[in-house]
C-alpha positions as MATLAB code, in Angstrom:
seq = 'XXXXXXXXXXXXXXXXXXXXXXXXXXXXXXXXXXXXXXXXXXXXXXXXXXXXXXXXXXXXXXXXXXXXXXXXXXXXXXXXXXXXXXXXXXXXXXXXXXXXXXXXXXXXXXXXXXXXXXXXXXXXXXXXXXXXXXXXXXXXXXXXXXXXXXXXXXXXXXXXXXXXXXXXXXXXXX';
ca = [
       1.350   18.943   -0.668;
       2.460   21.662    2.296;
       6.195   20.394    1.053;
       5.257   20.874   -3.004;
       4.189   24.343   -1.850;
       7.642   25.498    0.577;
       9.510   24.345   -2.561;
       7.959   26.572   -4.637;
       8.265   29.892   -2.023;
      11.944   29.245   -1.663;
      12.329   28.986   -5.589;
      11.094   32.078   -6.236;
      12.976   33.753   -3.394;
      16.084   32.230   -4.775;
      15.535   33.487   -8.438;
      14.637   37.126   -7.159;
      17.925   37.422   -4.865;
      19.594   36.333   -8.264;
      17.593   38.889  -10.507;
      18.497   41.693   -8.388;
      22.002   40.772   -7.637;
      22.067   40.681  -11.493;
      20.360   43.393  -12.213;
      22.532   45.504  -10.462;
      25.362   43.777  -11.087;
      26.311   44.026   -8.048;
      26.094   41.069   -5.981;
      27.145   40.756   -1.875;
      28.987   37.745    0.123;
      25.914   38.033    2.197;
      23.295   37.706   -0.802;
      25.128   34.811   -2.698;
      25.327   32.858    0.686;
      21.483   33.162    1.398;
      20.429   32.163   -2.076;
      22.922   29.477   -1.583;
      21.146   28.128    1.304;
      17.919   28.517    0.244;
      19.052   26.380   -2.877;
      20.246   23.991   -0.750;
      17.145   23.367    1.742;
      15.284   23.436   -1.594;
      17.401   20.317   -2.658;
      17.246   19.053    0.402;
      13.310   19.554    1.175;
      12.211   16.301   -1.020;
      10.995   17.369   -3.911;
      10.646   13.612   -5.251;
       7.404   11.519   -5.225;
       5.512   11.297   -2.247;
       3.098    8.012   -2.148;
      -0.129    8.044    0.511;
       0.136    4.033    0.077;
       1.625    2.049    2.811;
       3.650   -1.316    3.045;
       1.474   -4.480    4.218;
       3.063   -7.487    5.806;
       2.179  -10.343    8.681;
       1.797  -14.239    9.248;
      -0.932  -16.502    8.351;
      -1.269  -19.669   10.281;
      -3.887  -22.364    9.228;
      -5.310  -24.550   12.865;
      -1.848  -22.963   14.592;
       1.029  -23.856   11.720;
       2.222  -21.515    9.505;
       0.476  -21.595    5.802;
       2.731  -22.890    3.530;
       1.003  -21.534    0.129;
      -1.401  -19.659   -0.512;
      -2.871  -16.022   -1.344;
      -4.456  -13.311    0.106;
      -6.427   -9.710   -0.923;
      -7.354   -7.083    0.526;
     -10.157   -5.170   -0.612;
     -11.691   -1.417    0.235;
     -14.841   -1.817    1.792;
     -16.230    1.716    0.293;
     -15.861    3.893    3.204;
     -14.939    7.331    3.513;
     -11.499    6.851    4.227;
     -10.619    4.544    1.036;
     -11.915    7.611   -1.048;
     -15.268    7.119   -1.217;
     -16.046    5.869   -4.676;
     -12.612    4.748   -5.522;
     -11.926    1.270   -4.817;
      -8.741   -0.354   -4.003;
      -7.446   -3.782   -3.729;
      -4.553   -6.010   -3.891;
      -2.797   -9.069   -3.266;
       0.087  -10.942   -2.006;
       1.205  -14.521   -2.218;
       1.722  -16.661    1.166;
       4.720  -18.460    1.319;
       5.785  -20.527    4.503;
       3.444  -18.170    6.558;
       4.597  -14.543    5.538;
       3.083  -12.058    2.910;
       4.821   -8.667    2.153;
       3.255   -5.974    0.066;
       5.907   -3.455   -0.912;
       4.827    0.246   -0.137;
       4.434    0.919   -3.984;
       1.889   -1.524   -4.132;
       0.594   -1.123   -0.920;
      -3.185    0.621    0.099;
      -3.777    4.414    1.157;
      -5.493    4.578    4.462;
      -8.579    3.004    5.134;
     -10.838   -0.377    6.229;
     -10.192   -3.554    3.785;
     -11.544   -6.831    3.807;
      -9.093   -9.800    4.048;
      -9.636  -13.190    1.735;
      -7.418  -15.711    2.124;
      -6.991  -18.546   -0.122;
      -4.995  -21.690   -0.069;
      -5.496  -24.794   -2.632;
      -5.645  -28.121   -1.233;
      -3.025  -30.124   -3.363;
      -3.507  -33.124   -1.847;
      -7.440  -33.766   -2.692;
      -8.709  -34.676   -6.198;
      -9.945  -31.797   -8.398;
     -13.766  -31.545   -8.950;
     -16.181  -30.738  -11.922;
     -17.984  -27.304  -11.051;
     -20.151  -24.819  -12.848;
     -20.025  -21.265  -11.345;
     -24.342  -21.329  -12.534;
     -26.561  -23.558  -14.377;
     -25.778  -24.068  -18.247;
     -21.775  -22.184  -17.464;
     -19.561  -24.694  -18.804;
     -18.052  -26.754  -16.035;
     -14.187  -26.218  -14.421;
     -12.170  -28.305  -12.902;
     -11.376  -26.522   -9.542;
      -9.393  -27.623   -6.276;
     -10.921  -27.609   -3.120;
      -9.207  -24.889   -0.563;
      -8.251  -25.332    2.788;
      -9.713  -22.087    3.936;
     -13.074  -21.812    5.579;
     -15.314  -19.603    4.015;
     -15.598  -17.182    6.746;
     -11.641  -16.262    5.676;
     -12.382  -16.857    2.146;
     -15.709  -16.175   -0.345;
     -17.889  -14.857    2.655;
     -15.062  -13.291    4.970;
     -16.117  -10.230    7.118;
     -12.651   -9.870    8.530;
     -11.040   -6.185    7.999;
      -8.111   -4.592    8.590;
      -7.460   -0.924    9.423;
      -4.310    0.482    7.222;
      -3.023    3.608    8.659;
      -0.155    6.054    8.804;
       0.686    5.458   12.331;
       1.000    2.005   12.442;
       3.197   -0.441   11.233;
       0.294   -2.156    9.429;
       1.466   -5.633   10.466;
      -1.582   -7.953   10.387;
      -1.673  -11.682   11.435;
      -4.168  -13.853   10.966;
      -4.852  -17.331   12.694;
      -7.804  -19.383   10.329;
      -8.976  -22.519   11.961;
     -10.292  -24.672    9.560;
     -14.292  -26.025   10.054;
     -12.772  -29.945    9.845;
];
């Protein structure tokens, strides 16, 4: 925002040197050289896009091995610091223990919850209705305990002076 605004002074600055110079058509070494500079730092100031979102990465392990597959979300938890009544969340997949959210996908500061979820390929798939009278899915059990998963409480803190590098080690309740 302060940047959007410097950009801005030092435009106008540079078209007024050029108006009078112009205007009197008369224009000095020493007047051409400091509009050329201020041009310049304008250029070089950053006028691009400016994100308040911030890369997410880290290592899941599952009872002290790396988590082969699996997924992951992070969720704003409604504080003051997400917003307040905007909500953010997203995802990344787990592969062979590492996620990595790019910063353009990534979360503005504030406290998220973490769910983690990883399908167990290797039991059979069972018959569940999500209530009474729903029509019934076949759904595969997952390896995650519910205390990382539908019912986690665990939160992270994203910030801008940190390297937001999370880890998390899930035992599972077997």
């Amino acid at each position: 925002m302060l940047e959007h605004v410097f950009t801005k002074i030092i435009t106008r600055v540079v078209v007024r040197l050029f108006e009078t110079c112009f205007r009197a058509r008369v224009c000095s070494l020493k007047s051409i050289v400091t509009a050329a500079c201020l041009f310049a730092l304008v250029l070089v100031s950053g006028c691009g896009p400016h994100s308040d979102r911030f890369a997410l990465n880290g290592k899941v392990t599952l009872d002290g091995t790396p988590l082969d597959n699996g997924s992951m979300r992070f969720s704003s938890t409604g504080g003051a610091k997400t917003g307040g009544a905007k909500m953010y969340a997203v995802g990344a997949l787990i592969k062979d223990g590492e996620y990595h959210i790019p910063q353009d996908k990534g979360l503005p500061p504030g406290t998220y919850r973490v769910e983690i979820t990883a399908a167990d390929t290797k039991s059979p798939p069972k018959l569940q209705r999500a209530a009474p009278g729903d029509p019934a899915m076949m759904t595969t059990p997952d390896r995650i305990p519910p205390d990382f998963n539908t019912e986690s409480k665990h939160t992270v803190e994203v910030s801008a002076s940190s390297d937001n590098h999370f880890d998390f080690d899930v035992v599972s309740k077997k």
